[in-house]
Short mmCIF file of C-alpha atoms in Angstrom, two decimals:
data_model
loop_
_atom_site.label_atom_id
_atom_site.label_comp_id
_atom_site.label_asym_id
_atom_site.label_seq_id
_atom_site.Cartn_x
_atom_site.Cartn_y
_atom_site.Cartn_z
CA MET R 3 -51.95 -10.34 15.55
CA HIS R 4 -52.07 -10.38 11.78
CA LEU R 5 -53.94 -7.42 10.31
CA THR R 6 -55.71 -7.56 6.98
CA LEU R 7 -54.97 -5.00 4.27
CA SER R 8 -58.31 -3.26 4.74
CA SER R 9 -57.72 -2.69 8.45
CA ARG R 10 -54.14 -1.52 8.17
CA PHE R 11 -54.37 1.51 5.97
CA LEU R 12 -55.86 4.90 6.67
CA PRO R 13 -58.88 6.28 4.83
CA ALA R 14 -56.50 8.62 3.02
CA LEU R 15 -55.15 5.61 1.16
CA MET R 16 -58.55 4.42 -0.08
CA ALA R 17 -57.82 6.14 -3.38
CA ALA R 18 -55.02 3.62 -3.85
CA THR R 19 -57.28 0.58 -3.31
CA VAL R 20 -56.82 -0.70 -6.83
CA LEU R 21 -53.06 -0.48 -6.45
CA LEU R 22 -52.88 -2.01 -3.02
CA SER R 23 -55.12 -4.92 -3.93
CA GLY R 24 -52.10 -6.23 -5.80
CA CYS R 25 -49.53 -5.20 -3.17
CA TYR R 26 -48.75 -7.38 -0.22
CA SER R 27 -47.14 -6.89 3.15
CA ARG R 28 -44.64 -9.05 4.92
CA GLU R 29 -46.16 -11.44 7.41
CA ASP R 30 -43.07 -11.29 9.52
CA MET R 31 -43.96 -9.10 12.42
CA LYS R 32 -45.10 -9.11 16.00
CA GLY R 33 -48.62 -8.21 17.08
CA GLU R 34 -49.71 -4.58 16.94
CA ALA R 35 -49.65 -2.56 20.14
CA GLY R 36 -49.36 1.12 20.95
CA THR R 37 -53.05 2.02 20.79
CA THR R 38 -52.34 5.44 22.29
CA GLU R 39 -50.24 6.57 19.32
CA THR R 40 -51.46 9.25 16.94
CA ALA R 41 -51.47 8.30 13.27
CA ALA R 42 -49.93 10.80 10.90
CA ALA R 43 -50.58 9.30 7.48
CA VAL R 44 -52.78 12.20 6.38
CA GLU R 45 -50.95 14.90 8.33
CA LYS R 46 -49.63 17.40 5.81
CA PRO R 47 -46.62 19.61 6.43
CA ALA R 48 -47.34 23.29 6.86
CA PRO R 49 -47.41 25.01 3.45
CA ALA R 50 -44.41 27.12 2.65
CA GLU R 51 -42.90 28.85 -0.31
CA ALA R 52 -40.40 26.91 -2.37
CA PRO R 53 -36.81 28.15 -2.46
CA ALA R 54 -35.50 29.42 -5.75
CA ALA R 55 -33.64 26.82 -7.79
CA ALA R 56 -29.94 27.28 -8.38
CA GLU R 57 -29.24 28.61 -11.88
CA THR R 58 -25.60 27.62 -11.84
CA ALA R 59 -23.43 25.41 -9.73
CA ALA R 60 -22.07 28.47 -7.88
CA THR R 61 -25.40 30.23 -7.22
CA PRO R 62 -26.28 30.39 -3.50
CA THR R 63 -29.44 28.52 -2.54
CA GLN R 64 -32.03 29.17 0.12
CA PRO R 65 -32.58 26.49 2.77
CA LEU R 66 -35.15 23.82 1.98
CA THR R 67 -38.47 24.47 3.66
CA GLN R 68 -39.11 20.96 4.98
CA ALA R 69 -37.63 17.50 5.45
CA ASN R 70 -39.92 14.68 6.59
CA VAL R 71 -37.97 11.68 7.88
CA PHE R 72 -39.61 8.25 8.06
CA LEU R 73 -38.04 5.26 9.83
CA GLU R 74 -39.58 1.85 9.23
CA VAL R 75 -39.97 -0.05 12.53
CA SER R 76 -41.39 -3.33 11.31
CA GLY R 77 -40.25 -6.65 12.75
CA SER R 78 -37.79 -7.16 9.89
CA MET R 79 -35.93 -4.02 11.04
CA GLU R 80 -35.35 -5.26 14.60
CA GLY R 81 -32.09 -6.92 13.58
CA PHE R 82 -30.74 -3.50 12.63
CA MET R 83 -32.03 -1.95 15.86
CA PRO R 84 -31.89 -4.67 18.54
CA LYS R 85 -32.76 -3.78 22.10
CA THR R 86 -29.46 -2.88 23.70
CA GLY R 87 -28.38 -3.61 27.24
CA ALA R 88 -25.55 -2.11 29.25
CA ASP R 89 -22.95 -4.38 27.64
CA ALA R 90 -24.50 -4.67 24.17
CA GLN R 91 -22.76 -3.34 21.08
CA ASN R 92 -24.65 -1.15 18.65
CA THR R 93 -24.98 -2.22 15.04
CA GLN R 94 -23.48 -0.26 12.18
CA PHE R 95 -27.03 0.75 11.26
CA GLN R 96 -27.61 2.26 14.69
CA GLN R 97 -24.35 4.20 14.62
CA HIS R 98 -24.82 5.45 11.07
CA VAL R 99 -28.52 6.36 11.21
CA ALA R 100 -28.23 8.01 14.64
CA GLN R 101 -25.45 10.22 13.26
CA PHE R 102 -27.42 11.00 10.10
CA LEU R 103 -30.47 12.05 12.13
CA SER R 104 -28.28 14.22 14.35
CA ASP R 105 -26.64 15.88 11.33
CA LEU R 106 -30.04 16.60 9.80
CA ASN R 107 -31.56 17.86 13.03
CA ARG R 108 -28.88 20.53 13.47
CA SER R 109 -28.45 21.35 9.77
CA SER R 110 -29.22 24.89 8.59
CA ALA R 111 -29.84 23.52 5.07
CA VAL R 112 -33.43 22.64 6.05
CA ARG R 113 -35.69 25.04 7.92
CA GLN R 114 -38.13 22.54 9.43
CA LYS R 115 -37.63 18.85 10.19
CA THR R 116 -40.32 16.38 11.19
CA PHE R 117 -39.78 12.78 12.23
CA TYR R 118 -42.02 9.72 11.91
CA ARG R 119 -42.01 6.01 12.64
CA ILE R 120 -43.50 3.89 9.87
CA LYS R 121 -45.52 1.03 11.33
CA GLU R 122 -48.63 0.11 9.37
CA LYS R 123 -48.81 3.90 8.84
CA PRO R 124 -46.72 6.92 9.89
CA TYR R 125 -46.68 8.06 13.52
CA ARG R 126 -45.26 11.45 14.46
CA ASP R 127 -42.20 11.46 16.73
CA SER R 128 -39.84 14.09 18.00
CA TYR R 129 -36.20 13.94 16.98
CA GLN R 130 -35.32 12.69 20.45
CA GLN R 131 -37.91 9.91 20.30
CA LEU R 132 -36.84 8.67 16.88
CA SER R 133 -33.17 8.85 17.79
CA GLN R 134 -33.86 6.82 20.93
CA THR R 135 -35.65 4.18 18.84
CA VAL R 136 -32.59 3.87 16.63
CA ARG R 137 -30.14 3.74 19.52
CA GLY R 138 -32.14 1.72 22.03
CA GLY R 139 -33.91 -0.67 19.68
CA ILE R 140 -37.47 -1.18 18.50
CA ARG R 141 -39.80 -1.66 21.47
CA GLU R 142 -43.07 -2.26 19.63
CA ALA R 143 -42.54 -3.60 16.15
CA ALA R 144 -45.20 -3.14 13.49
CA SER R 145 -47.34 -6.12 12.60
CA SER R 146 -46.82 -5.46 8.90
CA THR R 147 -45.76 -2.89 6.34
CA SER R 148 -46.11 -2.55 2.57
CA ILE R 149 -43.47 -0.76 0.54
CA PRO R 150 -45.94 0.34 -2.19
CA ALA R 151 -48.35 1.64 0.47
CA ILE R 152 -45.60 3.64 2.16
CA LEU R 153 -44.47 5.17 -1.15
CA ASP R 154 -48.05 6.03 -2.08
CA THR R 155 -48.50 7.79 1.26
CA LEU R 156 -45.32 9.85 0.86
CA VAL R 157 -46.06 11.11 -2.65
CA SER R 158 -49.74 11.70 -1.83
CA HIS R 159 -49.48 13.54 1.49
CA TYR R 160 -45.91 14.80 2.05
CA TYR R 161 -44.95 16.11 -1.39
CA GLN R 162 -44.59 19.88 -1.73
CA PRO R 163 -42.22 22.39 -3.37
CA GLY R 164 -38.98 22.87 -1.50
CA ALA R 165 -39.50 19.75 0.63
CA VAL R 166 -38.24 16.17 0.66
CA SER R 167 -39.30 12.92 2.25
CA VAL R 168 -36.53 10.68 3.57
CA LEU R 169 -37.40 7.01 4.03
CA ILE R 170 -35.08 4.65 5.94
CA SER R 171 -35.92 0.98 5.40
CA ASP R 172 -34.61 -2.41 4.32
CA PHE R 173 -36.95 -2.09 1.29
CA ILE R 174 -37.84 -5.76 1.28
CA TYR R 175 -41.10 -6.01 -0.65
CA ALA R 176 -42.56 -9.49 -0.36
CA PRO R 177 -45.35 -10.62 -2.70
CA PRO R 178 -47.11 -13.60 -1.08
CA ARG R 179 -47.02 -15.73 -4.21
CA THR R 180 -44.11 -16.58 -6.48
CA GLY R 181 -46.05 -15.46 -9.53
CA ASP R 182 -46.47 -11.97 -8.11
CA GLN R 183 -42.73 -11.32 -8.37
CA ALA R 184 -43.32 -10.30 -11.97
CA TYR R 185 -45.35 -7.32 -10.74
CA VAL R 186 -42.83 -5.78 -8.33
CA LYS R 187 -41.86 -3.10 -10.85
CA THR R 188 -45.52 -2.41 -11.68
CA ASP R 189 -46.52 -2.08 -8.03
CA ILE R 190 -43.74 0.42 -7.34
CA THR R 191 -44.54 2.41 -10.48
CA ASP R 192 -48.24 2.57 -9.64
CA ALA R 193 -47.55 3.66 -6.06
CA LEU R 194 -45.22 6.48 -7.08
CA ASN R 195 -47.49 7.54 -9.94
CA SER R 196 -50.69 7.59 -7.88
CA THR R 197 -50.80 11.39 -7.79
CA GLY R 198 -48.92 12.13 -11.02
CA ARG R 199 -46.09 14.27 -9.67
CA PRO R 200 -44.43 15.58 -12.86
CA ASP R 201 -41.04 16.49 -11.36
CA LEU R 202 -40.67 13.63 -8.88
CA ALA R 203 -37.05 12.65 -8.26
CA ILE R 204 -35.59 9.98 -6.03
CA SER R 205 -32.05 9.46 -4.80
CA VAL R 206 -31.26 6.00 -3.43
CA TYR R 207 -28.39 5.41 -0.99
CA GLY R 208 -27.43 1.85 -0.09
CA PHE R 209 -25.55 0.71 3.01
CA THR R 210 -24.87 -2.55 4.82
CA SER R 211 -24.86 -3.40 8.51
CA ASP R 212 -24.36 -6.26 10.88
CA PHE R 213 -27.73 -7.74 11.80
CA LYS R 214 -28.65 -9.27 15.15
CA GLY R 215 -32.02 -10.93 15.23
CA ALA R 216 -34.59 -12.76 13.13
CA PHE R 217 -34.45 -12.32 9.35
CA TYR R 218 -37.71 -12.65 7.40
CA PRO R 219 -37.10 -13.63 3.76
CA ALA R 220 -39.30 -12.07 1.11
CA LEU R 221 -39.45 -15.36 -0.76
CA LYS R 222 -41.25 -17.91 1.38
CA THR R 223 -39.96 -21.03 -0.40
CA GLY R 224 -38.00 -22.10 2.67
CA ALA R 225 -38.06 -21.01 6.26
CA LYS R 226 -40.37 -18.06 6.91
CA ARG R 227 -38.05 -16.88 9.64
CA ILE R 228 -34.28 -17.29 10.11
CA ASN R 229 -33.45 -16.94 13.79
CA ASN R 230 -30.15 -15.70 15.17
CA CYS R 231 -29.27 -14.10 11.87
CA CYS R 232 -27.02 -13.11 10.20
CA ASP R 233 -23.51 -14.19 9.32
CA THR R 234 -23.49 -11.76 6.40
CA PRO R 235 -24.11 -8.00 6.36
CA ILE R 236 -27.66 -6.99 5.42
CA PRO R 237 -28.44 -4.00 3.17
CA TYR R 238 -30.57 -1.03 4.18
CA TYR R 239 -31.40 2.11 2.27
CA ILE R 240 -32.10 5.81 2.53
CA TRP R 241 -34.46 7.09 -0.19
CA VAL R 242 -34.78 10.85 -0.70
CA MET R 243 -37.98 11.75 -2.55
CA GLY R 244 -39.45 15.04 -3.73
CA PRO R 245 -39.20 17.68 -6.48
CA ALA R 246 -35.99 17.36 -8.47
CA ASP R 247 -34.44 20.64 -7.27
CA ALA R 248 -35.21 19.84 -3.63
CA VAL R 249 -33.73 16.34 -3.86
CA ARG R 250 -30.58 17.69 -5.50
CA GLN R 251 -30.22 20.34 -2.79
CA PHE R 252 -30.78 17.88 0.06
CA ASP R 253 -28.31 15.40 -1.43
CA ALA R 254 -25.62 18.07 -1.73
CA ALA R 255 -26.16 19.37 1.80
CA LEU R 256 -26.49 16.13 3.78
CA LEU R 257 -25.54 13.04 1.78
CA THR R 258 -22.64 13.99 -0.48
CA LYS R 259 -20.06 12.53 1.94
CA GLN R 260 -21.96 9.36 2.79
CA PRO R 261 -19.80 6.22 2.39
CA GLY R 262 -22.49 4.00 0.82
CA GLN R 263 -23.60 3.28 -2.73
CA GLN R 264 -25.94 5.61 -4.60
CA ALA R 265 -28.25 5.89 -7.60
CA HIS R 266 -30.23 8.92 -8.77
CA PHE R 267 -33.51 9.04 -10.69
CA GLY R 268 -35.00 12.19 -12.18
CA VAL R 269 -32.58 14.50 -10.35
CA THR R 270 -31.39 17.40 -12.51
CA TYR R 271 -28.12 19.27 -12.13
CA PRO R 272 -26.83 22.66 -13.33
CA LYS R 273 -24.37 22.51 -16.20
CA PRO R 274 -20.92 22.36 -14.58
CA PRO R 275 -18.33 25.08 -15.26
CA SER R 276 -16.00 24.06 -18.08
CA SER R 277 -13.37 25.39 -20.46
CA LEU R 278 -10.78 24.42 -23.02
CA LEU R 279 -7.27 24.68 -21.59
CA SER R 280 -4.82 25.66 -24.34
CA ARG R 281 -1.72 25.57 -22.14
CA PHE R 282 -2.40 22.36 -20.24
CA GLN R 283 -1.18 19.10 -21.81
CA ASN R 284 -2.18 20.33 -25.27
CA LYS R 285 -0.66 18.90 -28.44
CA GLY R 286 -0.58 20.12 -32.04
CA ALA R 287 -1.51 23.33 -33.81
CA TRP R 288 -4.78 24.71 -32.42
CA TYR R 289 -5.99 27.77 -30.53
CA TYR R 290 -9.10 29.27 -28.94
CA GLY R 291 -11.53 30.30 -31.66
CA ASP R 292 -13.93 32.11 -29.34
CA ALA R 293 -14.70 35.78 -29.99
CA GLY R 294 -12.47 37.94 -27.84
CA ALA R 295 -10.27 35.02 -26.83
CA SER R 296 -7.13 36.98 -27.68
CA LYS R 297 -7.82 39.27 -24.72
CA ARG R 298 -7.43 36.30 -22.33
CA ALA R 299 -9.73 37.75 -19.69
CA ALA R 300 -9.13 36.40 -16.21
CA GLY R 301 -11.56 33.61 -15.36
CA ALA R 302 -12.90 33.40 -18.93
CA SER R 303 -13.99 30.05 -20.35
CA TYR R 304 -13.55 28.87 -23.93
CA HIS R 305 -15.48 26.37 -26.02
CA THR R 306 -14.27 26.76 -29.62
CA VAL R 307 -11.32 24.78 -30.97
CA ALA R 308 -9.70 26.33 -34.07
CA VAL R 309 -7.51 23.66 -35.72
CA GLN R 310 -4.69 24.88 -37.93
CA GLU R 311 -3.43 21.46 -38.96
CA ALA R 312 -4.28 17.87 -38.06
CA SER R 313 -3.35 14.46 -39.46
CA ALA R 314 -2.52 10.98 -38.29
CA ALA R 315 1.12 12.03 -38.23
CA GLN R 316 0.32 15.30 -36.44
CA PRO R 317 -2.70 14.69 -34.20
CA ILE R 318 -4.42 17.37 -32.17
CA GLU R 319 -4.96 16.89 -28.43
CA PHE R 320 -6.79 19.36 -26.22
CA VAL R 321 -7.98 19.19 -22.62
CA VAL R 322 -11.35 20.29 -21.27
CA GLY R 323 -11.48 21.27 -17.60
CA LEU R 324 -14.67 20.36 -15.70
CA ASP R 325 -15.67 21.48 -12.22
CA LEU R 326 -17.82 18.59 -10.96
CA LYS R 327 -17.60 19.35 -7.26
CA THR R 328 -21.35 19.97 -6.94
CA LEU R 329 -22.31 16.64 -8.52
CA PRO R 330 -22.92 13.50 -6.45
CA ALA R 331 -19.91 11.28 -5.81
CA ALA R 332 -21.21 8.68 -8.27
CA TYR R 333 -20.78 11.14 -11.14
CA ARG R 334 -17.35 12.30 -9.97
CA ASP R 335 -15.89 8.80 -9.93
CA VAL R 336 -13.21 8.58 -12.61
CA ALA R 337 -14.12 5.01 -13.54
CA TYR R 338 -17.75 6.06 -14.10
CA LEU R 339 -16.64 9.07 -16.13
CA LYS R 340 -14.36 6.98 -18.35
CA GLN R 341 -17.22 4.62 -19.15
CA ASN R 342 -19.97 7.19 -19.61
CA LEU R 343 -18.48 10.46 -20.90
CA GLN R 344 -19.28 10.67 -24.61
CA LEU R 345 -18.16 13.07 -27.34
CA THR R 346 -20.53 13.50 -30.27
CA GLY R 347 -20.02 15.51 -33.45
CA GLN R 348 -20.28 15.60 -37.24
CA ASP R 349 -17.50 15.11 -39.79
CA THR R 350 -14.84 14.53 -37.17
CA ASP R 351 -12.94 11.68 -35.63
CA ALA R 352 -12.58 13.51 -32.31
CA LYS R 353 -12.84 11.14 -29.37
CA VAL R 354 -12.22 11.07 -25.64
CA ALA R 355 -8.67 9.83 -25.10
CA ASP R 356 -8.47 10.06 -21.30
CA VAL R 357 -10.28 11.27 -18.19
CA PHE R 358 -8.48 12.09 -14.97
CA ALA R 359 -9.06 13.93 -11.72
CA ALA R 360 -7.27 16.97 -10.34
CA ASN R 361 -4.19 16.36 -8.22
CA ALA R 362 -1.98 18.46 -5.97
CA GLN R 363 -0.08 19.82 -8.98
CA THR R 364 -3.16 21.09 -10.81
CA GLN R 365 -4.77 22.40 -7.64
CA ASN R 366 -1.67 24.43 -6.75
CA SER R 367 -1.09 25.66 -10.30
CA SER R 368 -1.24 29.35 -11.17
CA GLY R 369 -2.97 28.48 -14.44
CA PRO R 370 -6.71 28.10 -15.11
CA GLU R 371 -6.52 24.34 -14.57
CA SER R 372 -6.58 25.02 -10.81
CA GLN R 373 -10.29 25.89 -11.15
CA TYR R 374 -11.32 22.39 -12.23
CA SER R 375 -11.84 19.05 -10.49
CA HIS R 376 -11.63 16.82 -13.57
CA PHE R 377 -10.07 16.86 -17.01
CA VAL R 378 -11.05 15.29 -20.33
CA LYS R 379 -8.40 14.84 -23.01
CA VAL R 380 -9.74 14.81 -26.59
CA ARG R 381 -7.80 13.58 -29.63
CA LEU R 382 -8.46 14.10 -33.35
CA THR R 383 -6.48 13.51 -36.56
CA ARG R 384 -8.75 15.06 -39.23
CA GLN R 385 -8.76 18.74 -40.16
CA PRO R 386 -12.32 20.16 -39.95
CA ARG R 387 -13.59 21.51 -43.28
CA ALA R 388 -16.04 23.93 -41.68
CA ALA R 389 -17.34 24.89 -38.25
CA ARG R 390 -19.09 21.90 -36.65
CA PRO R 391 -20.73 21.42 -33.25
CA LEU R 392 -19.29 19.05 -30.68
CA GLN R 393 -21.03 17.90 -27.53
CA LEU R 394 -19.44 16.45 -24.43
CA LEU R 395 -22.10 14.65 -22.42
CA LEU R 396 -22.21 12.42 -19.37
CA ASN R 397 -24.65 9.57 -19.81
CA HIS R 398 -26.86 8.41 -16.97
CA ARG R 399 -26.42 4.68 -16.37
CA ARG R 400 -27.73 2.36 -13.68
CA PRO R 401 -24.73 1.72 -11.41
CA ALA R 402 -23.35 -1.81 -11.29
CA TRP R 403 -23.91 -2.17 -7.55
CA VAL R 404 -27.70 -2.38 -8.05
CA GLY R 405 -27.37 -5.67 -9.91
CA GLN R 406 -24.73 -6.91 -7.51
CA TRP R 407 -27.04 -6.28 -4.53
CA THR R 408 -30.08 -7.94 -6.14
CA THR R 409 -31.33 -11.46 -5.47
CA ARG R 410 -34.43 -13.34 -6.56
CA ASN R 411 -34.23 -15.71 -3.60
CA ASP R 412 -33.30 -14.48 -0.14
CA SER R 413 -34.55 -17.57 1.71
CA ASN R 414 -30.95 -18.55 2.50
CA ILE R 415 -29.52 -15.10 3.11
CA ASN R 416 -26.32 -16.29 4.81
CA GLN R 417 -25.27 -18.00 1.59
CA VAL R 418 -26.65 -15.31 -0.75
CA GLY R 419 -24.74 -12.51 0.97
CA ALA R 420 -25.49 -8.79 1.21
CA LYS R 421 -28.38 -8.63 -1.23
CA THR R 422 -31.97 -7.40 -1.31
CA PHE R 423 -34.88 -9.25 -2.84
CA ALA R 424 -35.89 -7.81 -6.27
CA LEU R 425 -33.91 -4.59 -5.78
CA SER R 426 -33.45 -4.12 -9.54
CA SER R 427 -37.20 -4.45 -10.07
CA LEU R 428 -37.88 -1.89 -7.33
CA LEU R 429 -35.62 0.61 -9.07
CA ASP R 430 -37.06 -0.26 -12.48
CA GLY R 431 -40.35 0.91 -11.02
CA VAL R 432 -38.73 4.15 -9.89
CA ALA R 433 -37.12 4.75 -13.29
CA ALA R 434 -40.44 4.26 -15.08
CA VAL R 435 -41.93 7.19 -13.14
CA THR R 436 -38.98 9.58 -13.04
CA SER R 437 -37.99 9.39 -16.72
CA ASP R 438 -39.71 8.87 -20.06
CA GLU R 439 -37.40 5.97 -20.87
CA GLN R 440 -35.28 3.53 -18.93
CA ASP R 441 -32.18 5.51 -19.94
CA GLU R 442 -32.55 8.95 -18.41
CA ALA R 443 -31.41 12.19 -20.03
CA PRO R 444 -27.69 12.92 -19.76
CA VAL R 445 -26.43 14.18 -16.41
CA PHE R 446 -25.03 17.18 -18.30
CA THR R 447 -24.28 18.29 -21.86
CA ILE R 448 -21.57 20.83 -22.73
CA PRO R 449 -21.49 22.27 -26.28
CA PHE R 450 -18.27 23.02 -28.16
CA THR R 451 -17.41 24.15 -31.67
CA LEU R 452 -14.71 22.62 -33.86
CA GLN R 453 -13.59 24.76 -36.79
CA PRO R 454 -10.65 25.23 -39.14
CA GLY R 455 -8.06 27.78 -38.11
CA GLU R 456 -7.12 30.81 -40.09
#
């Protein structure tokens, strides 16, 4: 049975009426059942004190107070979670999500975990019930869901210090008319901004799975339903939402080793440990210019380069060690670092010459380079005339996979491949809320000083 917008949402969402009047749900589902279920859209987690934020990458952190996990069980998700018989094979989604839920349920990084199915609204489940839904298949699919409505509910009713909301979904948002595609970004922005959370952050993790069932395209220019789909893998996503510190902590504890793609919005990170390394692949006449550097204290770090002589014929090269182990995998990727690490300064031609990761030799070294996961080689040919600041910063850039996984027409998904309708626009909407500009602040900035030697 098809449900109208006004009958699907709880009274707690009436404040979002203006938003939802322009947001549409997918007419792809089976009739609503389960009248004995208890809705949880306005159920708020028990209040708790927020854990203290980490001041440095090495500072111990307290466990998060709460993780609320939401699994969408609309008809479009049945292909990820088909009903399994004795001889049926589980999909990659079922194997991956079941393991993720198990890891979270037994993790000491989060004090309290609550689990929900998202139909037309959230319904409270136990861990065992939600895990069984993933493993055994969806028994009663939702008649319809709306991505903006779900996001509005999460930021309105499940947002608190020290807590995150984790949403597992295919994130197919389907405006009913072609002209409404232009408002996908706006709808997502309005939903996330409905309660004006100033430190909202969102981490997006993308995966693909085999898919065994009916696929419901967002764009209804062709068939409204593709049966016996699909010959191509289909993407699904895990979104982690909450205060920036909580999202960062949850990511590090439970998602850092995930094999999928990732993108981060509004998440802030401690400045990573760093130091100049005067005896590691250095070249030319320079030394540490830091006060007290001559004492060479064990474990000390240095950030002043004193150049005695530099020219095109006698260039200076120095290496900066960086410990990026606490950053997400996306920011530790050498290819990403080579493209997005930037050196800025005045009256200098210093530039990044190379970026490389630690290897067995550096890790087993007795020198200070053993403390670092990555290295940045800097080259300059001009003698500084006076002390000048340098900054090594890692720019935040939208990862290439987002564009590669985006399509504006999923009505022939077997030919389109592993893509999601309007994914870039969805994440444009996220970026508009989590940062002042489309380009977010740098992931980190490390200051140095360049000065002439004595």
